[in-house]
């Protein structure tokens, strides 16, 4: 619906919003000249790299790359759609969004449907506390739920009489209840869809009830049923428990995706507030996209039976096409016969958190699964592993992760059996097979790649061309940054300020392409974006004491070869800390 909002209105709205005030009302900002700094709300960090430029109307994080205007910030921080974000900002600015009549009618219709579903949610919750809800309350008590968690997730009870909800609904909401199929007229007369069931309201990111899940208290063939799709409920795009998770954890940095409503609620009751569940039998790309709008780190948790493993495989395959550098996906498989609900009650929250921390990364899970039943010491089995894994890797977009996983596949299929030996020597391997707990693996640390200052600044310019002015000034002051000086000079000449414009410029300007074609030929490894920008910031704003110590160490290492000028420099640098005649 974003196309129904005139662009001129959006521009006027952004002009009226004080970006510093908007962001400062949600996170703590510190004044830095005419700008503001803070720890980024979109990723975990200890040193502030999130910059707000109210005069320019944008924010930028040098750590994770988050960048945008007031609308972008509200969308990312609040988890809203474009239209909802514009409405939120318009209310803040005292403006009215100029929708056309068709759009207004569509939005009013959606509000009417959610009003009816809100009524149903309150009706079910009230019914749980009534005399007829006694059996449902006993069931929830047996499952270990307390009153606080029942209230938090607004759990309810659908009476078994057949028309209890329809009879209780006001006249103006009976139609919307029929439209959402919460009440069915399939047989020519109204009949409640949910009867004699424990009810779980499904709420969107704004807290509006848009559907229900119901768990039978009888012997119905279907243990769980969900509301049919409607104008306000699209099963593949909705995430159960996301609203509650965002209320409990203001700045979500990861989500634990489990299989059922009770798993989400049981984990929340034990203090694990970042658990959510997708709706339906599989985690598809729509639900993955919805999850990735909220966080960049997802831990999938599945039961240890064959159905759970198949669901994990589908989630992995659907995730591969969406994988990009910076995303972190892990897989946690429950022990045989357990699910998160039973396991967290059995072993406690701390032990379950340890399992989450030790969940297998996407790369390890893929190769573990594809190598099941194979002996990688046999050439035939190494060929089989490649036949299984290569089509999966080909689904991934080009990225550093894809390249690394491709190299891992070649290593495993090349006859080296370190991985196979590590797996077979595990004390859990023979007793528990692949499902044996891999949670206790030692953490694998990334090895930092050391590059020259020149290469570091060139890589930083590729990531953030707007650094060109600072890089050019630094390069002009020294002869050690020739390549960075040339690249920053070209960026300033062409007035290039974005990565997209840089790529376009190199693609369309043959002279520039020839000029910088061999810029990184000598590099074997490229550091992560965050590391590159952090190193560049240190070079552009160096710590003088650190620079003095570094130069001093260099001179001392080459003591016997120093020129008279360098000896004088050494005396100056070491004054007060070393004997001035120590080098004689």
PDB file of N, CA, C and O in Angstrom, residues 110-167:
ATOM      1  N   UNK A 110      -9.731  -3.534   7.317  1.00  0.00           N
ATOM      2  CA  UNK A 110      -8.754  -4.294   8.107  1.00  0.00           C
ATOM      3  C   UNK A 110      -8.930  -4.013   9.593  1.00  0.00           C
ATOM      4  O   UNK A 110      -8.853  -4.917  10.430  1.00  0.00           O
ATOM      5  N   UNK A 111      -9.174  -2.751   9.934  1.00  0.00           N
ATOM      6  CA  UNK A 111      -9.376  -2.404  11.344  1.00  0.00           C
ATOM      7  C   UNK A 111     -10.631  -3.073  11.893  1.00  0.00           C
ATOM      8  O   UNK A 111     -10.654  -3.520  13.044  1.00  0.00           O
ATOM      9  N   UNK A 112     -11.676  -3.149  11.087  1.00  0.00           N
ATOM     10  CA  UNK A 112     -12.907  -3.799  11.531  1.00  0.00           C
ATOM     11  C   UNK A 112     -12.670  -5.276  11.817  1.00  0.00           C
ATOM     12  O   UNK A 112     -13.161  -5.826  12.809  1.00  0.00           O
ATOM     13  N   UNK A 113     -11.902  -5.942  10.961  1.00  0.00           N
ATOM     14  CA  UNK A 113     -11.604  -7.362  11.163  1.00  0.00           C
ATOM     15  C   UNK A 113     -10.787  -7.572  12.434  1.00  0.00           C
ATOM     16  O   UNK A 113     -11.057  -8.491  13.215  1.00  0.00           O
ATOM     17  N   UNK A 114      -9.770  -6.733  12.648  1.00  0.00           N
ATOM     18  CA  UNK A 114      -8.958  -6.900  13.860  1.00  0.00           C
ATOM     19  C   UNK A 114      -9.760  -6.549  15.113  1.00  0.00           C
ATOM     20  O   UNK A 114      -9.534  -7.140  16.173  1.00  0.00           O
ATOM     21  N   UNK A 115     -10.712  -5.602  14.999  1.00  0.00           N
ATOM     22  CA  UNK A 115     -11.580  -5.303  16.139  1.00  0.00           C
ATOM     23  C   UNK A 115     -12.392  -6.546  16.533  1.00  0.00           C
ATOM     24  O   UNK A 115     -12.550  -6.859  17.715  1.00  0.00           O
ATOM     25  N   UNK A 116     -12.906  -7.256  15.506  1.00  0.00           N
ATOM     26  CA  UNK A 116     -13.694  -8.464  15.770  1.00  0.00           C
ATOM     27  C   UNK A 116     -12.821  -9.545  16.400  1.00  0.00           C
ATOM     28  O   UNK A 116     -13.245 -10.248  17.332  1.00  0.00           O
ATOM     29  N   UNK A 117     -11.603  -9.692  15.913  1.00  0.00           N
ATOM     30  CA  UNK A 117     -10.695 -10.705  16.457  1.00  0.00           C
ATOM     31  C   UNK A 117     -10.228 -10.337  17.864  1.00  0.00           C
ATOM     32  O   UNK A 117     -10.013 -11.224  18.701  1.00  0.00           O
ATOM     33  N   UNK A 118     -10.068  -9.035  18.134  1.00  0.00           N
ATOM     34  CA  UNK A 118      -9.751  -8.595  19.495  1.00  0.00           C
ATOM     35  C   UNK A 118     -10.886  -8.948  20.451  1.00  0.00           C
ATOM     36  O   UNK A 118     -10.656  -9.389  21.585  1.00  0.00           O
ATOM     37  N   UNK A 119     -12.107  -8.766  19.983  1.00  0.00           N
ATOM     38  CA  UNK A 119     -13.256  -9.140  20.812  1.00  0.00           C
ATOM     39  C   UNK A 119     -13.230 -10.640  21.105  1.00  0.00           C
ATOM     40  O   UNK A 119     -13.453 -11.072  22.245  1.00  0.00           O
ATOM     41  N   UNK A 120     -12.948 -11.437  20.075  1.00  0.00           N
ATOM     42  CA  UNK A 120     -12.901 -12.889  20.254  1.00  0.00           C
ATOM     43  C   UNK A 120     -11.816 -13.279  21.259  1.00  0.00           C
ATOM     44  O   UNK A 120     -12.015 -14.153  22.112  1.00  0.00           O
ATOM     45  N   UNK A 121     -10.658 -12.608  21.177  1.00  0.00           N
ATOM     46  CA  UNK A 121      -9.561 -12.916  22.090  1.00  0.00           C
ATOM     47  C   UNK A 121      -9.963 -12.640  23.544  1.00  0.00           C
ATOM     48  O   UNK A 121      -9.709 -13.456  24.440  1.00  0.00           O
ATOM     49  N   UNK A 122     -10.603 -11.498  23.762  1.00  0.00           N
ATOM     50  CA  UNK A 122     -11.042 -11.164  25.125  1.00  0.00           C
ATOM     51  C   UNK A 122     -12.129 -12.122  25.601  1.00  0.00           C
ATOM     52  O   UNK A 122     -12.179 -12.494  26.780  1.00  0.00           O
ATOM     53  N   UNK A 123     -13.009 -12.538  24.679  1.00  0.00           N
ATOM     54  CA  UNK A 123     -14.069 -13.478  25.037  1.00  0.00           C
ATOM     55  C   UNK A 123     -13.466 -14.815  25.481  1.00  0.00           C
ATOM     56  O   UNK A 123     -13.842 -15.368  26.517  1.00  0.00           O
ATOM     57  N   UNK A 124     -12.504 -15.328  24.702  1.00  0.00           N
ATOM     58  CA  UNK A 124     -11.874 -16.607  25.043  1.00  0.00           C
ATOM     59  C   UNK A 124     -11.115 -16.501  26.367  1.00  0.00           C
ATOM     60  O   UNK A 124     -11.147 -17.419  27.195  1.00  0.00           O
ATOM     61  N   UNK A 125     -10.400 -15.390  26.570  1.00  0.00           N
ATOM     62  CA  UNK A 125      -9.617 -15.221  27.796  1.00  0.00           C
ATOM     63  C   UNK A 125     -10.541 -15.151  29.012  1.00  0.00           C
ATOM     64  O   UNK A 125     -10.246 -15.718  30.071  1.00  0.00           O
ATOM     65  N   UNK A 126     -11.673 -14.478  28.845  1.00  0.00           N
ATOM     66  CA  UNK A 126     -12.648 -14.393  29.927  1.00  0.00           C
ATOM     67  C   UNK A 126     -13.277 -15.759  30.209  1.00  0.00           C
ATOM     68  O   UNK A 126     -13.497 -16.129  31.370  1.00  0.00           O
ATOM     69  N   UNK A 127     -13.517 -16.519  29.134  1.00  0.00           N
ATOM     70  CA  UNK A 127     -14.126 -17.842  29.299  1.00  0.00           C
ATOM     71  C   UNK A 127     -13.212 -18.794  30.063  1.00  0.00           C
ATOM     72  O   UNK A 127     -13.675 -19.672  30.798  1.00  0.00           O
ATOM     73  N   UNK A 128     -11.913 -18.616  29.912  1.00  0.00           N
ATOM     74  CA  UNK A 128     -10.961 -19.463  30.639  1.00  0.00           C
ATOM     75  C   UNK A 128     -11.112 -19.275  32.144  1.00  0.00           C
ATOM     76  O   UNK A 128     -10.956 -20.230  32.918  1.00  0.00           O
ATOM     77  N   UNK A 129     -11.404 -18.035  32.558  1.00  0.00           N
ATOM     78  CA  UNK A 129     -11.525 -17.752  33.989  1.00  0.00           C
ATOM     79  C   UNK A 129     -12.902 -18.093  34.544  1.00  0.00           C
ATOM     80  O   UNK A 129     -13.098 -18.054  35.769  1.00  0.00           O
ATOM     81  N   UNK A 130     -13.853 -18.437  33.670  1.00  0.00           N
ATOM     82  CA  UNK A 130     -15.213 -18.726  34.110  1.00  0.00           C
ATOM     83  C   UNK A 130     -15.329 -20.169  34.607  1.00  0.00           C
ATOM     84  O   UNK A 130     -14.392 -20.966  34.513  1.00  0.00           O
ATOM     85  N   UNK A 131     -16.511 -20.506  35.088  1.00  0.00           N
ATOM     86  CA  UNK A 131     -16.740 -21.857  35.615  1.00  0.00           C
ATOM     87  C   UNK A 131     -16.568 -22.914  34.534  1.00  0.00           C
ATOM     88  O   UNK A 131     -16.001 -23.985  34.780  1.00  0.00           O
ATOM     89  N   UNK A 132     -17.007 -22.618  33.310  1.00  0.00           N
ATOM     90  CA  UNK A 132     -16.909 -23.607  32.240  1.00  0.00           C
ATOM     91  C   UNK A 132     -15.470 -23.814  31.761  1.00  0.00           C
ATOM     92  O   UNK A 132     -15.180 -24.770  31.054  1.00  0.00           O
ATOM     93  N   UNK A 133     -14.570 -22.919  32.177  1.00  0.00           N
ATOM     94  CA  UNK A 133     -13.165 -23.071  31.781  1.00  0.00           C
ATOM     95  C   UNK A 133     -12.327 -23.842  32.778  1.00  0.00           C
ATOM     96  O   UNK A 133     -11.093 -23.909  32.646  1.00  0.00           O
ATOM     97  N   UNK A 134     -12.968 -24.471  33.782  1.00  0.00           N
ATOM     98  CA  UNK A 134     -12.222 -25.157  34.846  1.00  0.00           C
ATOM     99  C   UNK A 134     -11.334 -26.266  34.292  1.00  0.00           C
ATOM    100  O   UNK A 134     -10.177 -26.423  34.707  1.00  0.00           O
ATOM    101  N   UNK A 135     -11.869 -27.060  33.358  1.00  0.00           N
ATOM    102  CA  UNK A 135     -11.081 -28.167  32.810  1.00  0.00           C
ATOM    103  C   UNK A 135      -9.869 -27.643  32.038  1.00  0.00           C
ATOM    104  O   UNK A 135      -8.761 -28.196  32.128  1.00  0.00           O
ATOM    105  N   UNK A 136     -10.076 -26.559  31.294  1.00  0.00           N
ATOM    106  CA  UNK A 136      -8.958 -25.961  30.554  1.00  0.00           C
ATOM    107  C   UNK A 136      -7.905 -25.416  31.506  1.00  0.00           C
ATOM    108  O   UNK A 136      -6.694 -25.553  31.266  1.00  0.00           O
ATOM    109  N   UNK A 137      -8.339 -24.798  32.609  1.00  0.00           N
ATOM    110  CA  UNK A 137      -7.375 -24.289  33.595  1.00  0.00           C
ATOM    111  C   UNK A 137      -6.580 -25.434  34.211  1.00  0.00           C
ATOM    112  O   UNK A 137      -5.361 -25.319  34.424  1.00  0.00           O
ATOM    113  N   UNK A 138      -7.247 -26.545  34.497  1.00  0.00           N
ATOM    114  CA  UNK A 138      -6.547 -27.705  35.046  1.00  0.00           C
ATOM    115  C   UNK A 138      -5.508 -28.231  34.052  1.00  0.00           C
ATOM    116  O   UNK A 138      -4.397 -28.617  34.442  1.00  0.00           O
ATOM    117  N   UNK A 139      -5.886 -28.249  32.774  1.00  0.00           N
ATOM    118  CA  UNK A 139      -4.951 -28.709  31.740  1.00  0.00           C
ATOM    119  C   UNK A 139      -3.701 -27.823  31.705  1.00  0.00           C
ATOM    120  O   UNK A 139      -2.564 -28.320  31.679  1.00  0.00           O
ATOM    121  N   UNK A 140      -3.902 -26.503  31.728  1.00  0.00           N
ATOM    122  CA  UNK A 140      -2.769 -25.576  31.685  1.00  0.00           C
ATOM    123  C   UNK A 140      -1.914 -25.696  32.938  1.00  0.00           C
ATOM    124  O   UNK A 140      -0.683 -25.587  32.873  1.00  0.00           O
ATOM    125  N   UNK A 141      -2.557 -25.938  34.076  1.00  0.00           N
ATOM    126  CA  UNK A 141      -1.804 -26.116  35.318  1.00  0.00           C
ATOM    127  C   UNK A 141      -0.955 -27.372  35.245  1.00  0.00           C
ATOM    128  O   UNK A 141       0.213 -27.392  35.686  1.00  0.00           O
ATOM    129  N   UNK A 142      -1.514 -28.451  34.670  1.00  0.00           N
ATOM    130  CA  UNK A 142      -0.747 -29.686  34.500  1.00  0.00           C
ATOM    131  C   UNK A 142       0.452 -29.475  33.580  1.00  0.00           C
ATOM    132  O   UNK A 142       1.490 -30.117  33.738  1.00  0.00           O
ATOM    133  N   UNK A 143       0.284 -28.555  32.611  1.00  0.00           N
ATOM    134  CA  UNK A 143       1.400 -28.252  31.699  1.00  0.00           C
ATOM    135  C   UNK A 143       2.403 -27.293  32.343  1.00  0.00           C
ATOM    136  O   UNK A 143       3.394 -26.929  31.705  1.00  0.00           O
ATOM    137  N   UNK A 144       2.138 -26.872  33.580  1.00  0.00           N
ATOM    138  CA  UNK A 144       3.107 -26.062  34.312  1.00  0.00           C
ATOM    139  C   UNK A 144       2.996 -24.571  34.103  1.00  0.00           C
ATOM    140  O   UNK A 144       3.915 -23.824  34.478  1.00  0.00           O
ATOM    141  N   UNK A 145       1.894 -24.080  33.511  1.00  0.00           N
ATOM    142  CA  UNK A 145       1.769 -22.646  33.248  1.00  0.00           C
ATOM    143  C   UNK A 145       1.178 -21.941  34.458  1.00  0.00           C
ATOM    144  O   UNK A 145       0.207 -22.405  35.060  1.00  0.00           O
ATOM    145  N   UNK A 146       1.752 -20.784  34.793  1.00  0.00           N
ATOM    146  CA  UNK A 146       1.215 -19.995  35.898  1.00  0.00           C
ATOM    147  C   UNK A 146       0.331 -18.871  35.363  1.00  0.00           C
ATOM    148  O   UNK A 146       0.253 -18.637  34.147  1.00  0.00           O
ATOM    149  N   UNK A 147      -0.328 -18.150  36.264  1.00  0.00           N
ATOM    150  CA  UNK A 147      -1.273 -17.111  35.863  1.00  0.00           C
ATOM    151  C   UNK A 147      -0.584 -15.991  35.089  1.00  0.00           C
ATOM    152  O   UNK A 147      -1.171 -15.414  34.163  1.00  0.00           O
ATOM    153  N   UNK A 148       0.655 -15.654  35.477  1.00  0.00           N
ATOM    154  CA  UNK A 148       1.358 -14.544  34.820  1.00  0.00           C
ATOM    155  C   UNK A 148       1.613 -14.841  33.345  1.00  0.00           C
ATOM    156  O   UNK A 148       1.417 -13.980  32.485  1.00  0.00           O
ATOM    157  N   UNK A 149       2.036 -16.063  33.041  1.00  0.00           N
ATOM    158  CA  UNK A 149       2.331 -16.390  31.641  1.00  0.00           C
ATOM    159  C   UNK A 149       1.035 -16.532  30.845  1.00  0.00           C
ATOM    160  O   UNK A 149       0.991 -16.196  29.645  1.00  0.00           O
ATOM    161  N   UNK A 150      -0.027 -17.011  31.476  1.00  0.00           N
ATOM    162  CA  UNK A 150      -1.329 -17.090  30.800  1.00  0.00           C
ATOM    163  C   UNK A 150      -1.812 -15.692  30.436  1.00  0.00           C
ATOM    164  O   UNK A 150      -2.318 -15.461  29.334  1.00  0.00           O
ATOM    165  N   UNK A 151      -1.619 -14.744  31.347  1.00  0.00           N
ATOM    166  CA  UNK A 151      -2.012 -13.363  31.081  1.00  0.00           C
ATOM    167  C   UNK A 151      -1.142 -12.749  29.996  1.00  0.00           C
ATOM    168  O   UNK A 151      -1.636 -12.036  29.113  1.00  0.00           O
ATOM    169  N   UNK A 152       0.168 -13.005  30.056  1.00  0.00           N
ATOM    170  CA  UNK A 152       1.100 -12.415  29.088  1.00  0.00           C
ATOM    171  C   UNK A 152       0.771 -12.830  27.660  1.00  0.00           C
ATOM    172  O   UNK A 152       0.808 -12.003  26.746  1.00  0.00           O
ATOM    173  N   UNK A 153       0.424 -14.090  27.458  1.00  0.00           N
ATOM    174  CA  UNK A 153       0.112 -14.577  26.112  1.00  0.00           C
ATOM    175  C   UNK A 153      -1.397 -14.620  25.837  1.00  0.00           C
ATOM    176  O   UNK A 153      -1.814 -15.105  24.788  1.00  0.00           O
ATOM    177  N   UNK A 154      -2.188 -14.088  26.791  1.00  0.00           N
ATOM    178  CA  UNK A 154      -3.639 -13.983  26.625  1.00  0.00           C
ATOM    179  C   UNK A 154      -4.272 -15.319  26.218  1.00  0.00           C
ATOM    180  O   UNK A 154      -5.135 -15.390  25.336  1.00  0.00           O
ATOM    181  N   UNK A 155      -3.818 -16.408  26.842  1.00  0.00           N
ATOM    182  CA  UNK A 155      -4.357 -17.738  26.548  1.00  0.00           C
ATOM    183  C   UNK A 155      -5.827 -17.782  26.979  1.00  0.00           C
ATOM    184  O   UNK A 155      -6.205 -17.191  27.994  1.00  0.00           O
ATOM    185  N   UNK A 156      -6.658 -18.457  26.201  1.00  0.00           N
ATOM    186  CA  UNK A 156      -8.083 -18.502  26.497  1.00  0.00           C
ATOM    187  C   UNK A 156      -8.672 -19.893  26.337  1.00  0.00           C
ATOM    188  O   UNK A 156      -7.959 -20.887  26.174  1.00  0.00           O
ATOM    189  N   UNK A 157      -9.999 -19.929  26.340  1.00  0.00           N
ATOM    190  CA  UNK A 157     -10.728 -21.195  26.207  1.00  0.00           C
ATOM    191  C   UNK A 157     -11.959 -20.958  25.343  1.00  0.00           C
ATOM    192  O   UNK A 157     -12.716 -20.010  25.553  1.00  0.00           O
ATOM    193  N   UNK A 158     -12.144 -21.819  24.345  1.00  0.00           N
ATOM    194  CA  UNK A 158     -13.324 -21.759  23.489  1.00  0.00           C
ATOM    195  C   UNK A 158     -14.347 -22.758  24.006  1.00  0.00           C
ATOM    196  O   UNK A 158     -14.091 -23.969  23.973  1.00  0.00           O
ATOM    197  N   UNK A 159     -15.497 -22.301  24.525  1.00  0.00           N
ATOM    198  CA  UNK A 159     -16.519 -23.236  25.031  1.00  0.00           C
ATOM    199  C   UNK A 159     -16.966 -24.196  23.938  1.00  0.00           C
ATOM    200  O   UNK A 159     -16.880 -23.916  22.744  1.00  0.00           O
ATOM    201  N   UNK A 160     -17.478 -25.334  24.362  1.00  0.00           N
ATOM    202  CA  UNK A 160     -17.846 -26.387  23.417  1.00  0.00           C
ATOM    203  C   UNK A 160     -19.284 -26.327  22.937  1.00  0.00           C
ATOM    204  O   UNK A 160     -19.741 -27.237  22.244  1.00  0.00           O
ATOM    205  N   UNK A 161     -20.019 -25.269  23.293  1.00  0.00           N
ATOM    206  CA  UNK A 161     -21.448 -25.219  22.951  1.00  0.00           C
ATOM    207  C   UNK A 161     -21.717 -25.020  21.465  1.00  0.00           C
ATOM    208  O   UNK A 161     -22.807 -25.296  20.995  1.00  0.00           O
ATOM    209  N   UNK A 162     -20.738 -24.486  20.733  1.00  0.00           N
ATOM    210  CA  UNK A 162     -20.905 -24.375  19.283  1.00  0.00           C
ATOM    211  C   UNK A 162     -21.191 -22.981  18.783  1.00  0.00           C
ATOM    212  O   UNK A 162     -20.768 -22.611  17.680  1.00  0.00           O
ATOM    213  N   UNK A 163     -21.907 -22.155  19.547  1.00  0.00           N
ATOM    214  CA  UNK A 163     -22.204 -20.797  19.094  1.00  0.00           C
ATOM    215  C   UNK A 163     -21.937 -19.774  20.198  1.00  0.00           C
ATOM    216  O   UNK A 163     -22.462 -18.658  20.159  1.00  0.00           O
ATOM    217  N   UNK A 164     -21.133 -20.124  21.178  1.00  0.00           N
ATOM    218  CA  UNK A 164     -20.901 -19.237  22.322  1.00  0.00           C
ATOM    219  C   UNK A 164     -20.312 -17.898  21.890  1.00  0.00           C
ATOM    220  O   UNK A 164     -20.764 -16.834  22.337  1.00  0.00           O
ATOM    221  N   UNK A 165     -19.294 -17.919  21.036  1.00  0.00           N
ATOM    222  CA  UNK A 165     -18.668 -16.678  20.581  1.00  0.00           C
ATOM    223  C   UNK A 165     -19.651 -15.855  19.746  1.00  0.00           C
ATOM    224  O   UNK A 165     -19.802 -14.648  19.954  1.00  0.00           O
ATOM    225  N   UNK A 166     -20.314 -16.498  18.802  1.00  0.00           N
ATOM    226  CA  UNK A 166     -21.236 -15.775  17.912  1.00  0.00           C
ATOM    227  C   UNK A 166     -22.370 -15.141  18.711  1.00  0.00           C
ATOM    228  O   UNK A 166     -22.757 -13.999  18.468  1.00  0.00           O
ATOM    229  N   UNK A 167     -22.901 -15.874  19.693  1.00  0.00           N
ATOM    230  CA  UNK A 167     -24.005 -15.344  20.498  1.00  0.00           C
ATOM    231  C   UNK A 167     -23.570 -14.148  21.330  1.00  0.00           C
ATOM    232  O   UNK A 167     -24.361 -13.220  21.569  1.00  0.00           O
TER     233      UNK A 167
END
